[in-house]
Short mmCIF file of N, CA and C in Angstrom, two decimals:
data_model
loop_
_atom_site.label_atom_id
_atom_site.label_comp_id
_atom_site.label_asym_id
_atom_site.label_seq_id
_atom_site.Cartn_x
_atom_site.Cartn_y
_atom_site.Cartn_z
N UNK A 1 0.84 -1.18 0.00
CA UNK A 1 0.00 0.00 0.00
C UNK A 1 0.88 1.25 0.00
N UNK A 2 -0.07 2.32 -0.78
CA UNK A 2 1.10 3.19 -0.90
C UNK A 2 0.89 4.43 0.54
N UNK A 3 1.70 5.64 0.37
CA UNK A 3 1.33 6.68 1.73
C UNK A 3 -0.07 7.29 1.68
N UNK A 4 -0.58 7.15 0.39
CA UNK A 4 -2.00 8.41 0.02
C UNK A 4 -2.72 6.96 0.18
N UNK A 5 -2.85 5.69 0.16
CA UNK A 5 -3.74 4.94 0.82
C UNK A 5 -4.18 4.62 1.90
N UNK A 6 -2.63 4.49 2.99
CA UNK A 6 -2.67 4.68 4.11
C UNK A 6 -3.42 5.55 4.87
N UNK A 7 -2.98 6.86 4.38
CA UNK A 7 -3.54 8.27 4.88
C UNK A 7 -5.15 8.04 5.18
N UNK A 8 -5.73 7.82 3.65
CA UNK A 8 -7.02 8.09 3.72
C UNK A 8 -7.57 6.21 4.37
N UNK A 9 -6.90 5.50 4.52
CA UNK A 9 -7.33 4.26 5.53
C UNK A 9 -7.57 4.46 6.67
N UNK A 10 -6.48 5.54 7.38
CA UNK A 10 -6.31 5.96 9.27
C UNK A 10 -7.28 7.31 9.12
N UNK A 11 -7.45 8.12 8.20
CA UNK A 11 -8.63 8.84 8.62
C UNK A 11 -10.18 8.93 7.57
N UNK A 12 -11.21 8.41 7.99
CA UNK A 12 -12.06 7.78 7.72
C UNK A 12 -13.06 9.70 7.63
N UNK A 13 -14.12 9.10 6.95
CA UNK A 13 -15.33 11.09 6.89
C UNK A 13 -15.24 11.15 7.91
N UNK A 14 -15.78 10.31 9.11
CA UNK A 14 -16.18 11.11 10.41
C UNK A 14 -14.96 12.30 10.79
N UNK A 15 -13.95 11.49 10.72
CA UNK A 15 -12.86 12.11 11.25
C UNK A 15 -12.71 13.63 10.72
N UNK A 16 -13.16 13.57 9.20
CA UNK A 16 -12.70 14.67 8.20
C UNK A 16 -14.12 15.49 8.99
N UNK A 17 -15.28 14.81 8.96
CA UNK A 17 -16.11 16.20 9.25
C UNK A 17 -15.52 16.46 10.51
N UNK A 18 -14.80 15.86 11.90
CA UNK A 18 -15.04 16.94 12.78
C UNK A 18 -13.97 17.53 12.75
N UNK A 19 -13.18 17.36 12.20
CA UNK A 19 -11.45 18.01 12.14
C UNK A 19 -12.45 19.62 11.63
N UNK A 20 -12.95 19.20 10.66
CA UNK A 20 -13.73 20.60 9.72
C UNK A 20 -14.53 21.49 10.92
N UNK A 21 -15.24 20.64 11.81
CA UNK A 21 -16.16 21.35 12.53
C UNK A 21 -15.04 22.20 13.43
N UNK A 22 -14.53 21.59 14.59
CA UNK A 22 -13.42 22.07 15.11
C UNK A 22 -12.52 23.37 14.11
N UNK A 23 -12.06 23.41 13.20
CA UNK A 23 -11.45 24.18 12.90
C UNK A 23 -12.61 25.44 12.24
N UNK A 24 -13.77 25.13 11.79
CA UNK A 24 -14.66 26.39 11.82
C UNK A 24 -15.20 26.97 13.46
N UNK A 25 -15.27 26.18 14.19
CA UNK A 25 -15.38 26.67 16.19
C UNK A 25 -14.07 27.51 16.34
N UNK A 26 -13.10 27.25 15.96
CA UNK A 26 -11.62 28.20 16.26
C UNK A 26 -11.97 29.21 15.08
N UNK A 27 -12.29 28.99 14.55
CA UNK A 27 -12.55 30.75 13.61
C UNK A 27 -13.62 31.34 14.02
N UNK A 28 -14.75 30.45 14.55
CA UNK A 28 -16.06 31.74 15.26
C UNK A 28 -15.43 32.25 16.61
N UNK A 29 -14.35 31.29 17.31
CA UNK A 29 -14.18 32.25 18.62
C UNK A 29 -13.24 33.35 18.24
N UNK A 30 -12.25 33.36 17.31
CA UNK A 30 -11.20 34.42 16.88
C UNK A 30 -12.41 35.16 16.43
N UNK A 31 -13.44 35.35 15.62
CA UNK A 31 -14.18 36.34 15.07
C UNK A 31 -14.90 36.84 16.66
N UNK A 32 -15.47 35.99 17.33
CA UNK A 32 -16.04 36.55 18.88
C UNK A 32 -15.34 37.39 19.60
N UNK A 33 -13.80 36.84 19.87
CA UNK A 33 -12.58 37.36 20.83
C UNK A 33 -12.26 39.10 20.00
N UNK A 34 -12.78 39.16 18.63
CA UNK A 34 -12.18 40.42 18.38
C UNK A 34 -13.33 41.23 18.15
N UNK A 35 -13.82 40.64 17.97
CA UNK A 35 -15.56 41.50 18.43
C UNK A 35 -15.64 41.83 19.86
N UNK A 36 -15.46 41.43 20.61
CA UNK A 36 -15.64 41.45 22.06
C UNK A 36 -14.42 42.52 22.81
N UNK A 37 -13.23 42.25 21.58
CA UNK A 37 -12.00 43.94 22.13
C UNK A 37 -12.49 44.93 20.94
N UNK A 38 -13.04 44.59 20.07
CA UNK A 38 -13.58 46.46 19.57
C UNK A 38 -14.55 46.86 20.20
N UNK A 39 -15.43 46.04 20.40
CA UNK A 39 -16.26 46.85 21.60
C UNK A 39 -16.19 47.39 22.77
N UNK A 40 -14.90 47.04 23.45
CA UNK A 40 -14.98 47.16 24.59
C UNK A 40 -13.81 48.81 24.05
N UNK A 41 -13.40 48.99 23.44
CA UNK A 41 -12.75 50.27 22.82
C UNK A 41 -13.78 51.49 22.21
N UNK A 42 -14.81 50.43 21.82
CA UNK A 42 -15.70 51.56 20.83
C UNK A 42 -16.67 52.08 21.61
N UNK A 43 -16.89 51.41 23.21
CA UNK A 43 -17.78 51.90 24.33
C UNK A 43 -17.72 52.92 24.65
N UNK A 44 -18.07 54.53 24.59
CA UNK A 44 -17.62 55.61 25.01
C UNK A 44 -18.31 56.03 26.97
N UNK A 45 -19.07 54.63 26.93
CA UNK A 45 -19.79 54.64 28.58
C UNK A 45 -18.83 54.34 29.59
N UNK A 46 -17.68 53.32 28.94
CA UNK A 46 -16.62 52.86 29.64
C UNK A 46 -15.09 54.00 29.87
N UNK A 47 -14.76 54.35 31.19
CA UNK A 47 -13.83 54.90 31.46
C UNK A 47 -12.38 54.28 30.94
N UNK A 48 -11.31 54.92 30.45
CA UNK A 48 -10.02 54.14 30.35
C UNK A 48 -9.82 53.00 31.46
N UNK A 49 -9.85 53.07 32.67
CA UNK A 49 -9.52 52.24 33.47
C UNK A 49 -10.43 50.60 33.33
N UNK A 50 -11.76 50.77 32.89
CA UNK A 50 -12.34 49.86 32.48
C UNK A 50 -12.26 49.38 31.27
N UNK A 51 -11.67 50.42 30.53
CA UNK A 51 -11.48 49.47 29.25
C UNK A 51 -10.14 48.63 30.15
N UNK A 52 -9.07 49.36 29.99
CA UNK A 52 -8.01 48.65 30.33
C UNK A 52 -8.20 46.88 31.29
N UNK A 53 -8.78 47.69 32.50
CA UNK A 53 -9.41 46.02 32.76
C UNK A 53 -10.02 44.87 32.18
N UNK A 54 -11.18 45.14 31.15
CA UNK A 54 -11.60 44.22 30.22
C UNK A 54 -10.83 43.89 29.54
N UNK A 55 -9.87 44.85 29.19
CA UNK A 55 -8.55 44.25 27.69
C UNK A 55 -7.63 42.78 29.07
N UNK A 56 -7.25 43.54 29.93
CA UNK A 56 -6.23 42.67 30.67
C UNK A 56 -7.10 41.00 30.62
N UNK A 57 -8.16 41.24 30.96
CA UNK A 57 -9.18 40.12 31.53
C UNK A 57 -9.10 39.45 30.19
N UNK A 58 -9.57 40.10 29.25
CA UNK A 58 -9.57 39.33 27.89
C UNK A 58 -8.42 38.74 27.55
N UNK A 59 -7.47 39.28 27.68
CA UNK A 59 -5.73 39.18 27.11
C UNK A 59 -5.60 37.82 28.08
N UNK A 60 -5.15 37.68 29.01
CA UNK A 60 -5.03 36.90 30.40
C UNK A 60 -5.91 35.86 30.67
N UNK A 61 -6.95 35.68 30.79
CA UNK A 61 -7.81 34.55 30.61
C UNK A 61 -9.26 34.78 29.30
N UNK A 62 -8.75 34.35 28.15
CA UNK A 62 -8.96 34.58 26.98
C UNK A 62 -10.87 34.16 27.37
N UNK A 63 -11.03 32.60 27.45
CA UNK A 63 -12.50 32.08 27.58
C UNK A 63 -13.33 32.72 28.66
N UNK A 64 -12.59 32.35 29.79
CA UNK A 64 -13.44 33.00 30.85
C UNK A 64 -14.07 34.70 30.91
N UNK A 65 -12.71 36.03 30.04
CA UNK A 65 -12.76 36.95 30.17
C UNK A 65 -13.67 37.05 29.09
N UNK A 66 -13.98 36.92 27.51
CA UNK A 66 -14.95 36.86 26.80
C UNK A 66 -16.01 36.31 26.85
N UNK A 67 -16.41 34.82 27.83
CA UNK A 67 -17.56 34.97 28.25
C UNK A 67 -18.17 35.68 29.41
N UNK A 68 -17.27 36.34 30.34
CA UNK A 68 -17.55 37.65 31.69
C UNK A 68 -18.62 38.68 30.76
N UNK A 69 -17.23 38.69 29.69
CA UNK A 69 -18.30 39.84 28.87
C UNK A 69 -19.53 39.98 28.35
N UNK A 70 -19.76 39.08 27.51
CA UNK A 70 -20.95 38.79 26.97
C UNK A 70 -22.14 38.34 27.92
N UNK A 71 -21.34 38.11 29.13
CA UNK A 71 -22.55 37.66 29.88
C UNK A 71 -22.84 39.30 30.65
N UNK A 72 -21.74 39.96 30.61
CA UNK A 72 -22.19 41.24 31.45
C UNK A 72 -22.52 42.26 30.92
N UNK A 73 -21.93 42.94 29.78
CA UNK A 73 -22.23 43.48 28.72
C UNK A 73 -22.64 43.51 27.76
N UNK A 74 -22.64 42.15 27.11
CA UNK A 74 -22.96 41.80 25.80
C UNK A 74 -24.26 42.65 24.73
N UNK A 75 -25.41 42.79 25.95
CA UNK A 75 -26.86 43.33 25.26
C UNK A 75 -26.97 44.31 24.82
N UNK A 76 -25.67 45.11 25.05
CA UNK A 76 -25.41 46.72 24.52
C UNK A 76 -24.11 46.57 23.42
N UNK A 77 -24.01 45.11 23.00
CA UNK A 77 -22.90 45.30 21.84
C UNK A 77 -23.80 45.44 20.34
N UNK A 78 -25.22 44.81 20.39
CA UNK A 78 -25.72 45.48 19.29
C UNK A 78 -26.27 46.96 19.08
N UNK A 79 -26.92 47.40 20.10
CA UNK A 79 -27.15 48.78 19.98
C UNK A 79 -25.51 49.72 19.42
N UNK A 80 -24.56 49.39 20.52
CA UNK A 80 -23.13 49.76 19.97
C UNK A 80 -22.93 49.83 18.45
N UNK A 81 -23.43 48.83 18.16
CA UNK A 81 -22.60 48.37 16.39
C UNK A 81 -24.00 49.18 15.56
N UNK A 82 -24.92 49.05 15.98
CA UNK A 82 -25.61 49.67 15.28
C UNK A 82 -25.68 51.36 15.24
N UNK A 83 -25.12 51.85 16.14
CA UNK A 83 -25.18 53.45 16.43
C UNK A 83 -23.58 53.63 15.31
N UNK A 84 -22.66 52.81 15.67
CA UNK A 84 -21.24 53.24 14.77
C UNK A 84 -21.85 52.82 13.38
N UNK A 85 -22.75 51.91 12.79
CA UNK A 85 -22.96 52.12 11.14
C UNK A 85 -23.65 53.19 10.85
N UNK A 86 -24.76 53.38 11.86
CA UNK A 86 -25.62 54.06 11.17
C UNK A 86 -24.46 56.29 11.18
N UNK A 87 -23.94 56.17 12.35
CA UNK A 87 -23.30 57.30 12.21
C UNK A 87 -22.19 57.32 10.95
N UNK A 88 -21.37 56.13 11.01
CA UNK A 88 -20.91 55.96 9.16
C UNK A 88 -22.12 56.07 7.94
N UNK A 89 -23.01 55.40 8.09
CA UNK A 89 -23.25 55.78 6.83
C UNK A 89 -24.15 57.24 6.83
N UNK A 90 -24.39 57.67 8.20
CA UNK A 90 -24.74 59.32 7.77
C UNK A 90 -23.46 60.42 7.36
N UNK A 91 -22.23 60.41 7.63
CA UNK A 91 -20.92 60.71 7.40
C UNK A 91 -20.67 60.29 6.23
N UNK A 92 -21.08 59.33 5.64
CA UNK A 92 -21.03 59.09 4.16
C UNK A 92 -21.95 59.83 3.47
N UNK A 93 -23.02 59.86 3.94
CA UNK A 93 -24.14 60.91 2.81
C UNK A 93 -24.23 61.96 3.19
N UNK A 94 -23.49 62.70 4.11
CA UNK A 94 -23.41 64.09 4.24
C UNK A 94 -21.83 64.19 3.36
N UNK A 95 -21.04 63.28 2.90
CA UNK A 95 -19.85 63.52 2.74
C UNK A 95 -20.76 63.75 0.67
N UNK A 96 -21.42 62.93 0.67
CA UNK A 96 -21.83 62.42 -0.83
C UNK A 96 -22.67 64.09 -1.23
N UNK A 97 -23.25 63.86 -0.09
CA UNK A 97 -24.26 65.35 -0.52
C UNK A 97 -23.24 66.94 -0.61
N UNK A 98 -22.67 66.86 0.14
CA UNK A 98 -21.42 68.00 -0.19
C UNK A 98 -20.71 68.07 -1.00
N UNK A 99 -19.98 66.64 -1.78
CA UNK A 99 -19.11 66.32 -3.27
C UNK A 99 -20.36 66.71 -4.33
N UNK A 100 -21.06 66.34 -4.37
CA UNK A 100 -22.20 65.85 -5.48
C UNK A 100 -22.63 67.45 -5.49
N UNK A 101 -23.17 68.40 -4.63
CA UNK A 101 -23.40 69.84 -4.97
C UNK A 101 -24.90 70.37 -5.80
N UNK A 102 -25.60 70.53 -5.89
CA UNK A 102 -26.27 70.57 -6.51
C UNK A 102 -26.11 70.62 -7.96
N UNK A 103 -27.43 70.37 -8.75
CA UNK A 103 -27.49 69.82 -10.15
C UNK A 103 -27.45 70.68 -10.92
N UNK A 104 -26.60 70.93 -12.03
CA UNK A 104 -26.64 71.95 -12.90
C UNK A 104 -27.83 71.87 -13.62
N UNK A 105 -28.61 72.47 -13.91
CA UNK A 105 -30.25 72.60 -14.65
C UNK A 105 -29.65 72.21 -16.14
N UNK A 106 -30.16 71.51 -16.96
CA UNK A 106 -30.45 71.42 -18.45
C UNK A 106 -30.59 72.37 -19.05
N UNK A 107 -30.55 72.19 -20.44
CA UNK A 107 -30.37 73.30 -21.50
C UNK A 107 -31.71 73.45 -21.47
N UNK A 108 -32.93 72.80 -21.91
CA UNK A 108 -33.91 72.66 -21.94
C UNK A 108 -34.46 73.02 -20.30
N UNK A 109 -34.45 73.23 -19.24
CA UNK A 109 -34.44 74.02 -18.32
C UNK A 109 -34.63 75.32 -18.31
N UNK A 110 -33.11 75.73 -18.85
CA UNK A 110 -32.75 77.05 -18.81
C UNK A 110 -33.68 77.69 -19.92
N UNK A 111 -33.87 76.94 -20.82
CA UNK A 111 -34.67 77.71 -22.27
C UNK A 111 -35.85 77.91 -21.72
N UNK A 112 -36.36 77.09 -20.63
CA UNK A 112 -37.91 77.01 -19.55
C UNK A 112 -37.99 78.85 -19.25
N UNK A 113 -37.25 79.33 -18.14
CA UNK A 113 -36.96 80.05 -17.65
C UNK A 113 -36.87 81.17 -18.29
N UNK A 114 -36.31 80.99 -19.31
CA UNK A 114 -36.03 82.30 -20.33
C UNK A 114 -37.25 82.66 -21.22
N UNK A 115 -37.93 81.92 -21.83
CA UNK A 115 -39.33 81.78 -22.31
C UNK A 115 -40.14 82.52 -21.24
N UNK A 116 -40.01 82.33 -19.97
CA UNK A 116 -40.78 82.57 -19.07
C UNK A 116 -41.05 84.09 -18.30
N UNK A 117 -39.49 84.13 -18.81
CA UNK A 117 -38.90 85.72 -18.33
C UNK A 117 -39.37 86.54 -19.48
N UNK A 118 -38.85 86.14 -20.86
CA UNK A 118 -39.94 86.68 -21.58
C UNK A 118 -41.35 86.84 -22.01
N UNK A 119 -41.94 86.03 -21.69
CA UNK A 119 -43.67 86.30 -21.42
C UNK A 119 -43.77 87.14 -20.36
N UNK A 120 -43.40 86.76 -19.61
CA UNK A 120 -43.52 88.45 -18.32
C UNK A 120 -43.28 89.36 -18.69
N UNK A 121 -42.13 89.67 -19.63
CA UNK A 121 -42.14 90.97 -20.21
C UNK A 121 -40.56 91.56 -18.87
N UNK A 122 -40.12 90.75 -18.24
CA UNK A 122 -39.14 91.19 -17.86
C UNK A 122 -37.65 91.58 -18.11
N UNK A 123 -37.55 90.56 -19.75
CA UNK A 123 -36.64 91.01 -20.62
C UNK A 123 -37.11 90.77 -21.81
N UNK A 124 -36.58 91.60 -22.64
CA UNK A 124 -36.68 92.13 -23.92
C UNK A 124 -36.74 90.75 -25.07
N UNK A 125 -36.92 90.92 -26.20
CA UNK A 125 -36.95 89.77 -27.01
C UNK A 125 -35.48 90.00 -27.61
N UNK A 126 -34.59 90.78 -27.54
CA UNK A 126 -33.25 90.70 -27.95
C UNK A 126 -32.56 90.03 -27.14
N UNK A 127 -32.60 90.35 -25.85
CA UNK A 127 -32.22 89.67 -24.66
C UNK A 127 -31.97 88.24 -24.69
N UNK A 128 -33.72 87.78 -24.97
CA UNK A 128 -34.19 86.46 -24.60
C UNK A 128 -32.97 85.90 -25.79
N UNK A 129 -33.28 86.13 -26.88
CA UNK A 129 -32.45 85.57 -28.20
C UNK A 129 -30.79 85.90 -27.98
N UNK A 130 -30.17 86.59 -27.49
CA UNK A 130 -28.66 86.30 -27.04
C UNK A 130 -28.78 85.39 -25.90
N UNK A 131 -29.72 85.16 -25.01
CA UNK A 131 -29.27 84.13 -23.67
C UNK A 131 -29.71 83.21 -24.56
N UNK A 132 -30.83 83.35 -25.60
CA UNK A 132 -31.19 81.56 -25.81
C UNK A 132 -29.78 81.29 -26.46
N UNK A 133 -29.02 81.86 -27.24
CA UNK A 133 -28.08 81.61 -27.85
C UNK A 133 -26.62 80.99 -26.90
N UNK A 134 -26.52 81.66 -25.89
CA UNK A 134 -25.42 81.26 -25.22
C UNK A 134 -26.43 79.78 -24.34
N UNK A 135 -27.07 79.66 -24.04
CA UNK A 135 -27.39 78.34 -23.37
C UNK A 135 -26.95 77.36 -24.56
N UNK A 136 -27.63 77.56 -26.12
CA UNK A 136 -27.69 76.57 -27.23
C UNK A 136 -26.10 76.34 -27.51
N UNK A 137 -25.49 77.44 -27.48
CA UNK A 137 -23.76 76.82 -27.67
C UNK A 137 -23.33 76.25 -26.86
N UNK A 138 -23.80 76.16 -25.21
CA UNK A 138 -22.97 75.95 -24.08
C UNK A 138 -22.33 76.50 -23.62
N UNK A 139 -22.38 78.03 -23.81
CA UNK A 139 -21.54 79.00 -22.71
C UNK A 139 -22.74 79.67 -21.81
N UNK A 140 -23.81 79.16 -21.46
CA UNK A 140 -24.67 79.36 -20.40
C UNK A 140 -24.43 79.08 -19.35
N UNK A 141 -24.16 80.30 -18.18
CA UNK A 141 -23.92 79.63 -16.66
C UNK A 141 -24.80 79.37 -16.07
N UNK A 142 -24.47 78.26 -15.29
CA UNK A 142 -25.59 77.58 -14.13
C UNK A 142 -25.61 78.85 -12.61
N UNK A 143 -26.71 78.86 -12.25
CA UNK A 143 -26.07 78.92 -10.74
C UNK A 143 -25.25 78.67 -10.28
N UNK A 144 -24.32 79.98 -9.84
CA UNK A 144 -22.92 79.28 -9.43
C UNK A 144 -21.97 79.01 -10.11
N UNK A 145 -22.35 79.01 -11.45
CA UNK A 145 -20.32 78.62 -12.37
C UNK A 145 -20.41 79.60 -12.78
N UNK A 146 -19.22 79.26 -13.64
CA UNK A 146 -18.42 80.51 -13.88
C UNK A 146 -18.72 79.92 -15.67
N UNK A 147 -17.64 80.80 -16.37
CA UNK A 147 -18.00 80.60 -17.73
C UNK A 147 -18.21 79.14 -18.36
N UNK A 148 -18.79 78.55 -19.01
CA UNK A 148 -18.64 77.11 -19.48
C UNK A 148 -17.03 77.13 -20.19
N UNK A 149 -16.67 75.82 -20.14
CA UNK A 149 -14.95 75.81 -20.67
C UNK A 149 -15.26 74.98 -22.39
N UNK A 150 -16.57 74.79 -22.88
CA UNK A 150 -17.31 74.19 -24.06
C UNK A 150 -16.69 74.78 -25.16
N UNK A 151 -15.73 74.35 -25.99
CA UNK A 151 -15.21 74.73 -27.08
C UNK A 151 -16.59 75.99 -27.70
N UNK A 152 -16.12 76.73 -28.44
CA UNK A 152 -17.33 77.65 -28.83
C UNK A 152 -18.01 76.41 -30.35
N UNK A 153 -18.67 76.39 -30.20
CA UNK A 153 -20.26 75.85 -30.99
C UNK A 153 -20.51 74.36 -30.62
N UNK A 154 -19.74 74.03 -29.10
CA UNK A 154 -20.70 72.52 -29.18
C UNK A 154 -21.65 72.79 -28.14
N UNK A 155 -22.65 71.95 -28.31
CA UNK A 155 -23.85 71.91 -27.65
C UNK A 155 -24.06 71.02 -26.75
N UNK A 156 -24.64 71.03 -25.55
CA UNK A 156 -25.06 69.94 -24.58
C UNK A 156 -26.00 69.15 -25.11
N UNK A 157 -25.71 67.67 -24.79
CA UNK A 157 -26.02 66.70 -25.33
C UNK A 157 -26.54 65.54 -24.21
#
């Protein structure tokens, strides 16, 4: 018999599923154990001296100090996690809404407006026909900009 017969002779499925189970239990407690020190950092209820104690407790007797926790604290680690996303993702859409700026209006917009200004009679029909003209080339400013940088005669599209 050769070594790769042997092998799989001395360890039989059972063996393979619990080797598998066991080694996914050591990756949920490493995912628990570091869940259990960001929280105890991301607590702003907890004084330095208590964090420091929970870290020692955790560090020093790893099982016992992560289940202390969860049994003493634990019911405030979801409210916790949920107050730090939801304050990220409002810091994200106040970050999005400040980049993003408001919308430059359409050509067809602006021609709205100008039509409109002229039926009121608030500017002239020479007027209206040089602004319709600079919107139709693309040197029409929006609110807020400055000259369009639109080669002279292309048009928004």
């Amino acid at each position: 018999m050769t070594a790769q017969t042997y092998l799989a002779y001395d360890y039989p499925l059972l063996s393979a599923f619990w080797t598998l189970l066991w080694f996914f239990l050591w990756i949920l407690w490493f995912v628990v154990l570091f869940r259990v020190v960001m929280d105890i950092f991301r607590d702003d209820s907890l004084s330095g001296w208590a964090k420091t104690g929970w870290t020692f407790f955790v560090i020093v007797l790893p099982f016992l100090g992560v289940f202390t926790y969860l049994v003493a604290r634990g019911d405030g680690m979801g409210r916790r996690e949920l107050a730090h996303v939801r304050s990220q993702q409002e810091a994200f859409d106040s970050y999005v809404r400040r980049t993003a700026g408001p919308a430059r209006p359409s050509s067809a917009d602006e021609l709205v407006k100008l039509s409109d200004l002229r039926t009121r009679g608030d500017i002239s029909d020479d007027e209206f026909r040089r602004a319709k003209e600079l919107v139709l080339s693309g040197h029409g400013a929006g609110p807020g900009d400055g000259p369009s940088t639109a080669p002279p005669g292309a048009t928004d599209r």
